[in-house]
C-alpha positions as MATLAB code, in Angstrom:
seq = 'MTPLALSDEILMTIDKPARYIGNELNMVKKDPDEVAIRYVMCFPDVYEIGMSHLGIQILYDMFNRREDVYCERVYSPWPDLHKIMKEQDIPLFSLETQRPVKEADFLGITIQYEMCYTNILQILDLSQIALYAKDRAEDDPIVIGGGPCTYNPEPIADFFDLFYIGEGEISYDALFDLYKECKAEGISKKEFLYRASQIPGIYVPSLYDVTYHADGTIASMKPNREGVPEKVKKQIVMDLATAPYPEKPLVPFIKATQDRVVLEIQRGCIRGCRFCQAGMIYRPNREKDIEVLKDYAYKMLKSTGHEEISLSSLSSSDYSHLEELVNFLIDNFKDKGVNISLPSLRIDAFSLDVMSKVQDIRKSSLTFAPEAGSQRLRNVINKGLTEDVILEGAGMAFEGGWQKVKLYFMLGLPTETEEDMRAIAELANKIAVRYYEIPKDQRNGKCQITISTSFFVPKPFTPFQWARMYDKDSYLARAKVVNDAVKEQLNRKSIKYNWHEADVTVLEGILARGDRRLAPALVRIYEKGGIFDAWTEFFDNSRWIEAFAECGIDTDFYTMRERPLDEIFPWDFIDDGVSKEFLKREWQTAREEKTTPNCRMKCSGCGGMQYKGGVCYEGKN';
ca = [
     178.330  -78.126   81.944;
     175.197  -80.267   81.766;
     175.743  -83.799   83.121;
     176.321  -86.484   80.477;
     174.159  -89.337   81.759;
     174.007  -92.085   79.157;
     170.685  -92.385   77.370;
     168.359  -95.258   78.222;
     168.876  -96.469   74.660;
     172.632  -96.837   75.220;
     172.226  -98.335   78.693;
     169.901 -100.991   77.282;
     172.476 -102.113   74.715;
     175.565 -102.500   76.924;
     176.674 -105.133   79.425;
     176.103 -104.279   83.116;
     174.918 -100.655   82.784;
     175.125 -100.288   86.597;
     178.879  -99.846   86.078;
     178.256  -96.298   84.837;
     175.353  -94.778   86.767;
     176.871  -94.073   90.199;
     174.607  -93.447   93.234;
     175.939  -96.470   95.113;
     175.467  -96.830   98.863;
     177.789  -94.392  100.717;
     178.608  -92.403   97.577;
     179.565  -88.822   98.518;
     177.374  -86.069   97.093;
     178.550  -82.460   96.865;
     177.786  -79.508   94.646;
     180.683  -79.556   92.153;
     180.267  -75.820   91.572;
     180.792  -75.058   95.266;
     184.191  -76.718   95.744;
     187.649  -75.373   94.916;
     189.012  -78.658   93.557;
     187.396  -81.461   91.588;
     189.514  -84.612   91.687;
     188.489  -87.588   89.551;
     189.950  -90.827   90.889;
     190.497  -93.482   88.224;
     191.170  -97.191   88.339;
     192.117  -98.191   84.760;
     190.186 -101.442   84.685;
     186.569 -102.531   84.712;
     184.279 -101.265   87.516;
     184.103 -104.582   89.398;
     187.887 -104.686   89.751;
     188.281 -101.010   90.607;
     185.563 -101.056   93.253;
     187.488 -103.801   95.054;
     190.608 -101.686   95.450;
     191.203 -100.620   99.046;
     193.556  -97.749   98.184;
     190.887  -95.911   96.199;
     188.363  -96.384   99.004;
     190.845  -94.845  101.478;
     191.705  -91.821   99.309;
     188.074  -91.295   98.247;
     187.092  -91.028  101.912;
     190.128  -88.910  102.830;
     189.769  -86.393  100.002;
     186.040  -85.969  100.504;
     186.547  -85.109  104.176;
     187.889  -81.791  102.873;
     185.068  -79.336  102.245;
     187.022  -77.729   99.394;
     187.583  -80.990   97.474;
     185.107  -83.220   95.660;
     186.602  -86.583   94.828;
     184.701  -88.460   92.122;
     185.415  -91.761   90.349;
     185.829  -93.207   86.895;
     186.712  -96.687   85.656;
     187.617  -98.087   82.248;
     184.508  -98.478   80.079;
     184.058 -102.048   78.896;
     184.774 -102.502   75.125;
     181.066 -102.340   74.235;
     180.660  -98.841   75.716;
     184.139  -97.810   74.551;
     183.031  -98.390   70.958;
     179.823  -96.344   71.404;
     181.638  -93.455   73.077;
     184.153  -93.263   70.224;
     181.459  -93.469   67.532;
     179.172  -90.902   69.158;
     181.928  -88.623   70.486;
     180.761  -88.970   74.098;
     183.463  -87.758   76.508;
     184.256  -89.961   79.504;
     182.413  -88.819   82.638;
     182.608  -89.325   86.396;
     180.130  -91.534   88.257;
     179.301  -88.928   90.922;
     178.236  -85.995   88.738;
     178.152  -87.525   85.233;
     180.237  -84.528   84.158;
     183.170  -84.822   81.727;
     186.438  -85.908   83.319;
     188.102  -83.246   81.184;
     186.475  -80.519   83.315;
     188.115  -81.702   86.560;
     191.158  -80.086   88.143;
     192.925  -83.416   88.651;
     192.681  -86.868   87.096;
     194.367  -89.307   89.484;
     195.098  -92.769   88.080;
     196.084  -95.629   90.365;
     198.435  -98.042   88.612;
     198.444 -101.546   90.063;
     199.595 -103.719   87.159;
     201.760 -103.139   84.097;
     199.308 -104.786   81.702;
     196.811 -101.995   82.461;
     199.040  -99.375   80.786;
     197.013  -99.381   77.572;
     193.874  -98.731   79.629;
     195.508  -95.538   80.926;
     195.664  -94.364   77.323;
     192.030  -95.411   76.879;
     191.024  -93.225   79.850;
     192.903  -90.220   78.464;
     191.598  -90.727   74.936;
     187.948  -91.145   75.941;
     188.293  -88.142   78.250;
     189.456  -86.186   75.172;
     192.710  -85.316   76.950;
     195.947  -85.405   74.911;
     197.876  -88.636   75.514;
     201.225  -86.886   75.959;
     201.512  -84.432   78.848;
     203.512  -81.987   76.668;
     200.530  -81.617   74.298;
     197.911  -80.691   76.913;
     196.211  -77.339   77.208;
     196.389  -75.069   80.235;
     192.819  -75.925   81.264;
     193.222  -79.711   80.966;
     193.243  -81.682   84.235;
     196.575  -82.328   85.910;
     197.112  -86.054   85.409;
     198.584  -87.827   88.457;
     199.816  -91.411   88.721;
     200.027  -93.385   91.967;
     200.283  -96.982   93.140;
     202.963  -99.699   93.102;
     203.816  -99.352   89.406;
     205.041  -95.821   90.063;
     208.164  -97.352   91.594;
     209.239  -97.429   87.963;
     207.029  -94.836   86.258;
     209.377  -94.256   83.323;
     207.627  -96.294   80.564;
     204.504  -94.150   81.100;
     206.209  -90.951   82.322;
     205.422  -89.019   79.120;
     201.671  -89.463   79.716;
     201.625  -87.967   83.238;
     202.051  -84.456   84.610;
     203.219  -85.812   87.940;
     203.458  -88.982   90.014;
     202.919  -89.484   93.719;
     205.503  -91.913   95.099;
     204.376  -93.739   98.236;
     201.280  -93.873  100.420;
     198.731  -91.188   99.600;
     197.817  -90.143  103.129;
     200.902  -87.929  103.555;
     201.425  -85.243  100.867;
     198.078  -84.761   99.113;
     196.904  -82.027  101.478;
     200.030  -80.006  100.685;
     199.475  -80.590   96.960;
     195.847  -79.416   97.132;
     196.746  -76.347   99.192;
     199.468  -75.435   96.703;
     197.057  -75.851   93.803;
     194.544  -73.495   95.428;
     197.264  -70.902   96.005;
     198.509  -71.106   92.421;
     194.967  -70.959   91.066;
     194.206  -67.846   93.140;
     197.393  -66.179   91.914;
     196.752  -67.096   88.280;
     199.994  -69.071   88.094;
     200.524  -71.333   85.072;
     200.333  -75.115   85.159;
     204.050  -75.294   84.350;
     204.922  -73.197   87.392;
     202.529  -75.172   89.590;
     204.286  -78.398   88.570;
     207.655  -76.861   89.390;
     206.477  -75.877   92.857;
     204.787  -79.269   93.324;
     208.080  -81.032   92.595;
     209.394  -79.697   95.897;
     206.633  -81.410   97.905;
     207.963  -84.711   99.342;
     207.003  -87.687   97.196;
     206.037  -85.704   94.090;
     207.816  -86.557   90.836;
     207.326  -84.334   87.786;
     208.804  -86.172   84.740;
     209.087  -83.032   82.575;
     211.580  -81.584   85.074;
     214.105  -84.386   84.529;
     216.275  -85.133   81.482;
     217.564  -88.616   80.670;
     220.684  -89.343   78.602;
     221.821  -92.719   77.297;
     225.090  -94.489   76.511;
     225.700  -95.864   73.025;
     224.769  -99.359   74.275;
     221.302  -98.134   75.316;
     221.886  -98.056   79.065;
     221.153  -94.887   81.020;
     224.051  -92.438   81.339;
     222.278  -89.958   83.615;
     218.926  -88.682   84.843;
     219.089  -85.168   86.237;
     216.729  -82.291   87.085;
     216.586  -79.580   84.422;
     215.607  -76.781   86.822;
     217.250  -75.559   89.978;
     215.467  -76.570   93.163;
     214.091  -79.832   91.779;
     215.283  -82.732   93.976;
     217.683  -85.276   92.487;
     215.948  -88.031   94.475;
     212.215  -88.395   95.119;
     211.590  -89.917   98.535;
     208.646  -92.270   99.046;
     206.007  -91.203  101.554;
     204.706  -93.663  104.131;
     202.301  -93.551  107.080;
     203.921  -94.496  110.369;
     200.848  -94.206  112.623;
     198.156  -96.362  111.019;
     195.865  -95.979  114.033;
     195.188  -92.304  113.320;
     195.500  -92.465  109.510;
     192.298  -91.918  107.494;
     190.268  -95.071  106.873;
     186.727  -95.332  105.489;
     184.051  -96.126  108.070;
     181.464  -96.005  105.271;
     183.105  -97.580  102.200;
     181.360  -97.530   98.847;
     179.100 -100.503   98.142;
     178.604 -101.406   94.463;
     175.248 -102.212   92.855;
     176.734 -105.235   91.100;
     178.963 -107.938   92.530;
     182.556 -106.764   92.720;
     185.616 -108.990   92.751;
     185.934 -108.471   96.494;
     182.443 -107.754   97.771;
     183.219 -107.491  101.476;
     184.404 -105.295  104.331;
     188.193 -105.065  104.305;
     190.125 -104.519  107.527;
     193.714 -103.477  106.851;
     195.614 -104.908  109.815;
     199.157 -103.885  108.858;
     201.375 -102.599  106.062;
     204.706 -103.979  105.019;
     206.171 -107.404  105.649;
     208.951 -108.775  107.850;
     209.803 -111.737  105.629;
     212.244 -110.391  103.032;
     211.457 -112.696  100.099;
     213.961 -111.600   97.460;
     211.525 -111.688   94.534;
     208.792 -109.686   96.260;
     208.519 -105.999   95.410;
     205.726 -105.278   97.898;
     207.819 -106.714  100.727;
     210.547 -104.165   99.970;
     208.731 -100.973   98.939;
     206.288 -101.088  101.868;
     208.980 -101.411  104.531;
     209.020 -101.020  107.463;
     206.301 -103.335  108.718;
     203.664 -101.324  110.620;
     200.752 -102.734  112.601;
     197.354 -101.161  113.201;
     196.071 -100.937  116.779;
     193.709 -103.797  117.566;
     191.140 -101.638  119.357;
     190.932  -99.414  116.266;
     190.351 -102.511  114.122;
     187.554 -103.746  116.392;
     185.850 -100.357  116.136;
     186.160 -100.300  112.341;
     184.734 -103.825  112.094;
     181.508 -102.765  113.829;
     181.140  -99.504  111.916;
     181.939 -100.866  108.444;
     179.656 -103.890  108.705;
     176.828 -101.624  109.891;
     177.373  -99.020  107.169;
     177.656 -101.483  104.259;
     175.429 -104.458  104.990;
     178.227 -106.743  103.779;
     178.098 -110.354  104.927;
     181.852 -110.966  104.877;
     184.844 -109.355  106.538;
     188.402 -109.896  105.339;
     191.769 -109.122  106.886;
     194.127 -107.290  104.529;
     197.873 -107.766  104.855;
     200.878 -109.112  102.972;
     201.333 -111.729  105.705;
     198.451 -111.881  108.170;
     200.108 -114.510  110.364;
     202.783 -111.973  111.301;
     200.263 -109.570  112.846;
     201.105 -109.803  116.540;
     197.469 -109.526  117.751;
     196.005 -111.898  115.173;
     194.677 -114.474  117.638;
     192.855 -111.848  119.704;
     191.435 -110.159  116.596;
     190.228 -113.372  114.975;
     188.574 -114.580  118.190;
     186.882 -111.178  118.522;
     185.498 -111.417  114.966;
     184.276 -114.974  115.494;
     182.666 -114.196  118.863;
     180.923 -111.045  117.661;
     179.981 -111.692  114.032;
     180.013 -115.401  113.151;
     176.569 -116.038  114.693;
     175.189 -113.019  112.818;
     175.845 -114.700  109.481;
     179.059 -112.801  108.723;
     181.734 -114.843  106.962;
     185.317 -114.209  108.032;
     188.027 -114.358  105.369;
     191.634 -114.861  106.442;
     193.992 -114.584  103.472;
     197.804 -114.694  103.672;
     197.962 -117.090  106.620;
     200.780 -119.540  107.213;
     199.501 -123.063  107.657;
     200.118 -123.821  111.324;
     198.047 -125.239  114.173;
     196.501 -121.879  115.110;
     195.609 -120.977  111.530;
     194.025 -124.371  110.888;
     192.017 -124.138  114.104;
     190.740 -120.707  113.097;
     189.941 -121.757  109.531;
     188.043 -124.797  110.754;
     185.773 -122.384  112.645;
     185.135 -120.035  109.739;
     185.249 -122.265  106.625;
     183.273 -125.145  105.194;
     186.167 -127.610  105.097;
     184.518 -129.876  102.533;
     184.247 -127.038   99.996;
     187.338 -124.965  100.724;
     190.956 -125.510   99.803;
     194.132 -124.535  101.599;
     196.800 -122.487   99.865;
     200.537 -122.947  100.247;
     203.027 -120.733   98.399;
     206.399 -122.491   98.558;
     207.387 -120.526   95.386;
     210.167 -123.074   94.688;
     210.163 -126.866   94.729;
     213.613 -127.523   96.182;
     215.005 -126.368   99.496;
     218.094 -125.033   97.716;
     216.023 -122.665   95.589;
     213.789 -121.675   98.513;
     216.990 -120.590  100.276;
     218.022 -118.604   97.183;
     214.756 -116.656   97.239;
     214.782 -116.410  101.077;
     211.337 -117.952  101.352;
     211.969 -119.075  104.930;
     209.904 -122.221  104.461;
     211.279 -125.746  104.782;
     209.867 -128.941  103.309;
     209.280 -130.291  106.820;
     207.141 -127.248  107.668;
     205.149 -127.636  104.434;
     204.521 -131.345  104.986;
     203.707 -130.839  108.659;
     201.196 -128.124  107.786;
     199.623 -130.260  105.073;
     199.438 -133.205  107.469;
     197.656 -131.160  110.128;
     195.257 -129.869  107.493;
     194.441 -133.336  106.185;
     193.883 -134.646  109.704;
     191.607 -131.655  110.290;
     189.347 -132.592  107.394;
     190.801 -130.771  104.373;
     191.616 -132.663  101.200;
     192.075 -129.823   98.674;
     195.418 -128.049   98.463;
     196.609 -125.291   96.115;
     200.368 -124.866   95.623;
     201.896 -121.744   94.062;
     205.371 -121.705   92.508;
     207.505 -119.557   90.199;
     209.565 -120.752   87.249;
     212.591 -118.939   85.864;
     213.992 -117.861   89.232;
     217.713 -116.999   89.423;
     219.981 -120.095   89.548;
     217.047 -122.419   88.730;
     218.016 -125.876   87.432;
     216.008 -128.730   85.935;
     216.293 -130.473   89.293;
     214.539 -127.494   90.931;
     211.732 -127.671   88.357;
     211.185 -131.390   88.865;
     211.170 -130.833   92.625;
     207.837 -128.979   92.232;
     206.107 -132.178   91.116;
     207.971 -134.211   93.713;
     206.854 -131.915   96.543;
     203.242 -132.159   95.378;
     203.566 -135.949   95.386;
     204.986 -135.941   98.927;
     201.976 -133.917  100.073;
     199.646 -136.454   98.440;
     201.558 -139.290  100.129;
     201.007 -137.539  103.452;
     197.269 -137.512  102.765;
     197.075 -141.201  101.974;
     198.917 -142.049  105.196;
     195.674 -141.169  106.978;
     193.452 -144.230  107.544;
     190.904 -144.498  104.741;
     187.891 -144.225  107.040;
     189.221 -140.898  108.364;
     189.784 -139.241  104.983;
     187.490 -136.602  103.531;
     187.266 -137.982   99.974;
     189.973 -138.025   97.325;
     193.019 -135.806   97.694;
     193.086 -132.893   95.210;
     196.341 -130.990   94.733;
     196.485 -128.130   92.238;
     199.897 -126.803   91.222;
     200.026 -123.346   89.661;
     203.215 -121.805   88.318;
     203.788 -118.231   87.261;
     206.966 -117.052   85.578;
     209.409 -114.871   87.494;
     209.687 -111.144   86.711;
     212.608 -109.276   88.365;
     210.856 -106.206   89.743;
     212.441 -102.844   90.695;
     213.672 -102.397   94.265;
     214.112 -106.110   94.905;
     217.395 -107.993   95.376;
     216.611 -109.726   92.071;
     216.376 -106.482   90.073;
     219.745 -107.340   88.481;
     218.529 -110.769   87.289;
     217.733 -111.711   83.710;
     214.486 -113.058   82.287;
     213.874 -115.565   79.481;
     211.871 -115.666   76.282;
     208.457 -117.248   75.850;
     209.767 -120.573   74.532;
     212.216 -120.948   77.433;
     209.460 -120.357   79.970;
     207.170 -122.875   78.298;
     210.013 -125.398   78.202;
     210.288 -125.033   81.966;
     206.569 -125.613   82.356;
     206.918 -128.757   80.223;
     209.597 -130.092   82.575;
     207.189 -129.695   85.504;
     204.290 -131.177   83.533;
     206.331 -134.225   82.514;
     207.534 -134.651   86.095;
     203.936 -134.593   87.367;
     203.091 -137.485   85.019;
     205.890 -139.548   86.566;
     204.608 -139.229   90.127;
     202.948 -142.125   91.907;
     199.976 -139.929   92.893;
     199.687 -138.141   89.533;
     195.907 -138.686   89.416;
     195.603 -136.487   92.519;
     197.689 -133.677   90.983;
     196.545 -131.032   88.495;
     198.990 -128.575   86.923;
     198.316 -125.080   85.513;
     200.790 -122.480   84.286;
     200.644 -118.760   83.522;
     200.813 -117.256   80.035;
     204.478 -116.905   79.088;
     203.994 -114.104   76.542;
     202.231 -111.925   79.117;
     205.110 -112.488   81.554;
     207.656 -111.273   79.004;
     205.623 -108.117   78.380;
     205.180 -107.535   82.097;
     208.956 -107.704   82.460;
     209.550 -105.225   79.621;
     207.131 -102.723   81.164;
     208.293 -103.271   84.759;
     211.951 -102.719   83.804;
     211.562 -100.292   80.910;
     212.343  -96.621   80.385;
     210.844  -93.593   78.610;
     211.672  -94.994   75.171;
     208.725  -97.409   75.485;
     206.038  -94.691   75.424;
     205.627  -94.494   71.607;
     205.142  -98.265   71.435;
     202.384  -98.115   74.071;
     200.605  -95.492   71.978;
     200.927  -97.695   68.879;
     199.498 -100.683   70.760;
     196.517  -98.600   71.868;
     196.001  -97.326   68.318;
     195.938 -100.950   67.150;
     193.055 -101.663   69.545;
     194.946 -102.723   72.620;
     192.779 -102.311   75.729;
     192.092 -104.660   78.648;
     195.352 -106.465   77.936;
     195.229 -107.868   81.468;
     192.199 -109.894   80.323;
     192.959 -113.100   78.422;
     189.983 -112.679   76.076;
     191.237 -109.301   74.837;
     195.006 -109.825   74.933;
     196.708 -110.085   71.534;
     200.467 -110.587   71.729;
     200.926 -109.892   68.005;
     199.859 -106.256   68.558;
     202.682 -105.797   71.031;
     205.290 -107.482   68.835;
     204.284 -105.339   65.840;
     204.308 -102.099   67.832;
     207.733 -102.738   69.354;
     209.120 -103.543   65.896;
     207.564 -100.420   64.348;
     209.101  -98.267   67.069;
     212.518  -99.891   66.745;
     212.540 -101.273   70.298;
     214.790 -104.236   71.102;
     212.735 -105.916   73.827;
     215.541 -108.351   74.697;
     217.494 -105.333   75.992;
     215.030 -105.059   78.880;
     214.587 -108.758   79.656;
     217.301 -111.087   78.399;
     220.394 -109.777   80.127;
     221.659 -109.772   83.679;
     222.456 -106.231   84.801;
     225.906 -105.272   86.074;
     225.865 -103.860   89.601;
     226.950 -100.408   88.446;
     224.238  -99.960   85.781;
     221.860  -97.038   86.349;
     218.279  -98.272   86.513;
     215.390  -96.131   85.201;
     214.015  -96.080   88.752;
     217.215  -95.116   90.583;
     215.982  -91.542   91.095;
     213.463  -92.868   93.653;
     214.447  -93.310   97.308;
     212.186  -96.124   98.483;
     213.774  -96.321  101.931;
     215.624  -99.577  101.260;
     219.261  -98.939  100.394;
     220.756 -100.155   97.143;
     223.707 -101.522   99.126;
     221.323 -103.775  101.075;
     219.773 -105.029   97.838;
     223.234 -105.739   96.431;
     224.147 -107.710   99.576;
     220.958 -109.723   99.279;
     221.656 -110.412   95.576;
     225.064 -111.810   96.550;
     223.655 -113.734   99.526;
     221.090 -115.328   97.218;
     223.848 -116.603   94.946;
     225.502 -118.122   97.976;
     222.203 -119.931   98.700;
     222.046 -118.366  102.165;
     218.992 -117.040  103.971;
     218.504 -113.742  105.794;
     216.536 -113.683  109.101;
     213.190 -111.888  109.116;
     212.903 -108.405  110.631;
     211.646 -109.619  113.999;
     214.511 -112.072  114.397;
     217.350 -109.725  113.468;
     217.883 -106.370  111.763;
     219.665 -106.806  108.426;
     220.340 -103.102  107.890;
     217.982 -102.501  104.949;
     217.577  -98.802  105.755;
     214.056  -98.964  107.179;
     215.148  -97.743  110.609;
     215.243  -94.188  109.226;
     211.446  -94.076  109.573;
     211.698  -94.518  113.345;
     208.830  -96.915  113.759;
     207.348 -100.319  113.026;
     209.170 -103.518  113.945;
     212.493 -101.679  113.499;
     211.893  -99.924  116.815;
     210.099 -102.610  118.794;
     213.312 -103.642  120.530;
     213.119 -107.194  119.186;
     216.105 -106.924  116.863;
];
């Protein structure tokens, strides 16, 4: 079909037209008529956000290394273009070829955040693909979901033909090869999906039936065809050194959220924070070879022209070759005008020394994430951070020239008391006191401490998955306790307090913990105009409340109750490598206010040793 490039007239009337024209630096160009498979990769958010996503960059490079596959991209059109496309019946198109998404063999959607679910429906609708998988034609693309939200795909399961559970580098080649075989044999989409379900990591929702008890809890979830696995096992890469990684990543025409070279130094985390889903689902912790990272740094900076390089990891300080890598980056690139970004560092003497070399101390702020104000609650969540360590780190930072500190906490954590909430303000005050202990002539201006609190959501595959949530008013009442406590502090003028939207948190919890019965409500929300709900300026909570009511959904069922240990979760059909027995033990240990050592200190028997690699097999347990 003829490409669908937007007319100059349309481009002149919309915001940031460069979002839709493609042809960026390092974009792959192939003849779409000469490949066996066209795969359109989608990030269901605006271009600037999607272009910053490392996972898409990795898969885009990996897929396009195959001569028989052309991987293209699409992002959510901003509301101004969305309106025009609906009015003028313009089908959504890929950036690479400007051809309709509907003509592709696959539409792969990466799902990073629950509040983007309505944008998934936007992508399908604008592509002129039926929202429900059961309503699609034989020649429609096979719609695939991937990313962290697929660790509970059930609220959106009816919209997808299949999901890929885990890291994409493992099973996609087998999926593509199977598709080519089925296509050559003239086999139906239904039969292809059945055969695909037997590839490790592939979940086909239509091949499973769910039944419910009278109280609304799940009675069973079982395959409805012989040969379909009862459990879908996550796929992970054990050898990161040889895994595909883009030497020539895409470079956007307009400024993206993260406009820099990204070096992924490791996957997983050794820490075991009980609220953290990423720390559980990406186990075991795996490091990338330092010589490989040095090579990528040279190649990626040369191929992109970026002026910043960032280390990507859940906890960069735990990378065992961090000092060598950071010194290498400073020695080789700092004098060439390349900024070095070091997120996810613990505040210790080494980190502060490094940051003093790569940051403008007067302009930058340091970030601490205690997550809880009191030591008791930090033990409950297994944060592994004491008040002495926090104050010592802040003191070293202040003596090194910093005076701006950001503190991140959560409210609504299991066992939280008013004393724990007030302790947030008290900890901030103690940090300010530490600053003013420095002689006045040695200070770097006025101390600025910013407290930010989000509200806790008990995510799947965490020890807190059995915990309850609260309603909007209860969350805001907790924020008020912190706010009032800040006003009582001696150094209150040095402390600023911000809190997250409570209504968004409640919705995030419903979607993170929900089941297939939520799908009709998501469609109703989209029909009411719900898109870009992750953006404050477009979010309208009343749409969600109305849609849930119209569909007869009791949202408190998903959020306001603590789960019994024997309840079947919507996500229990997934084997994420961490045993449910381990999570139960951690849930009990949390209630006892005890901590669990990190993976390098001692093995806690989470189940990660089955992968035969990472810190589990380094002999340090």
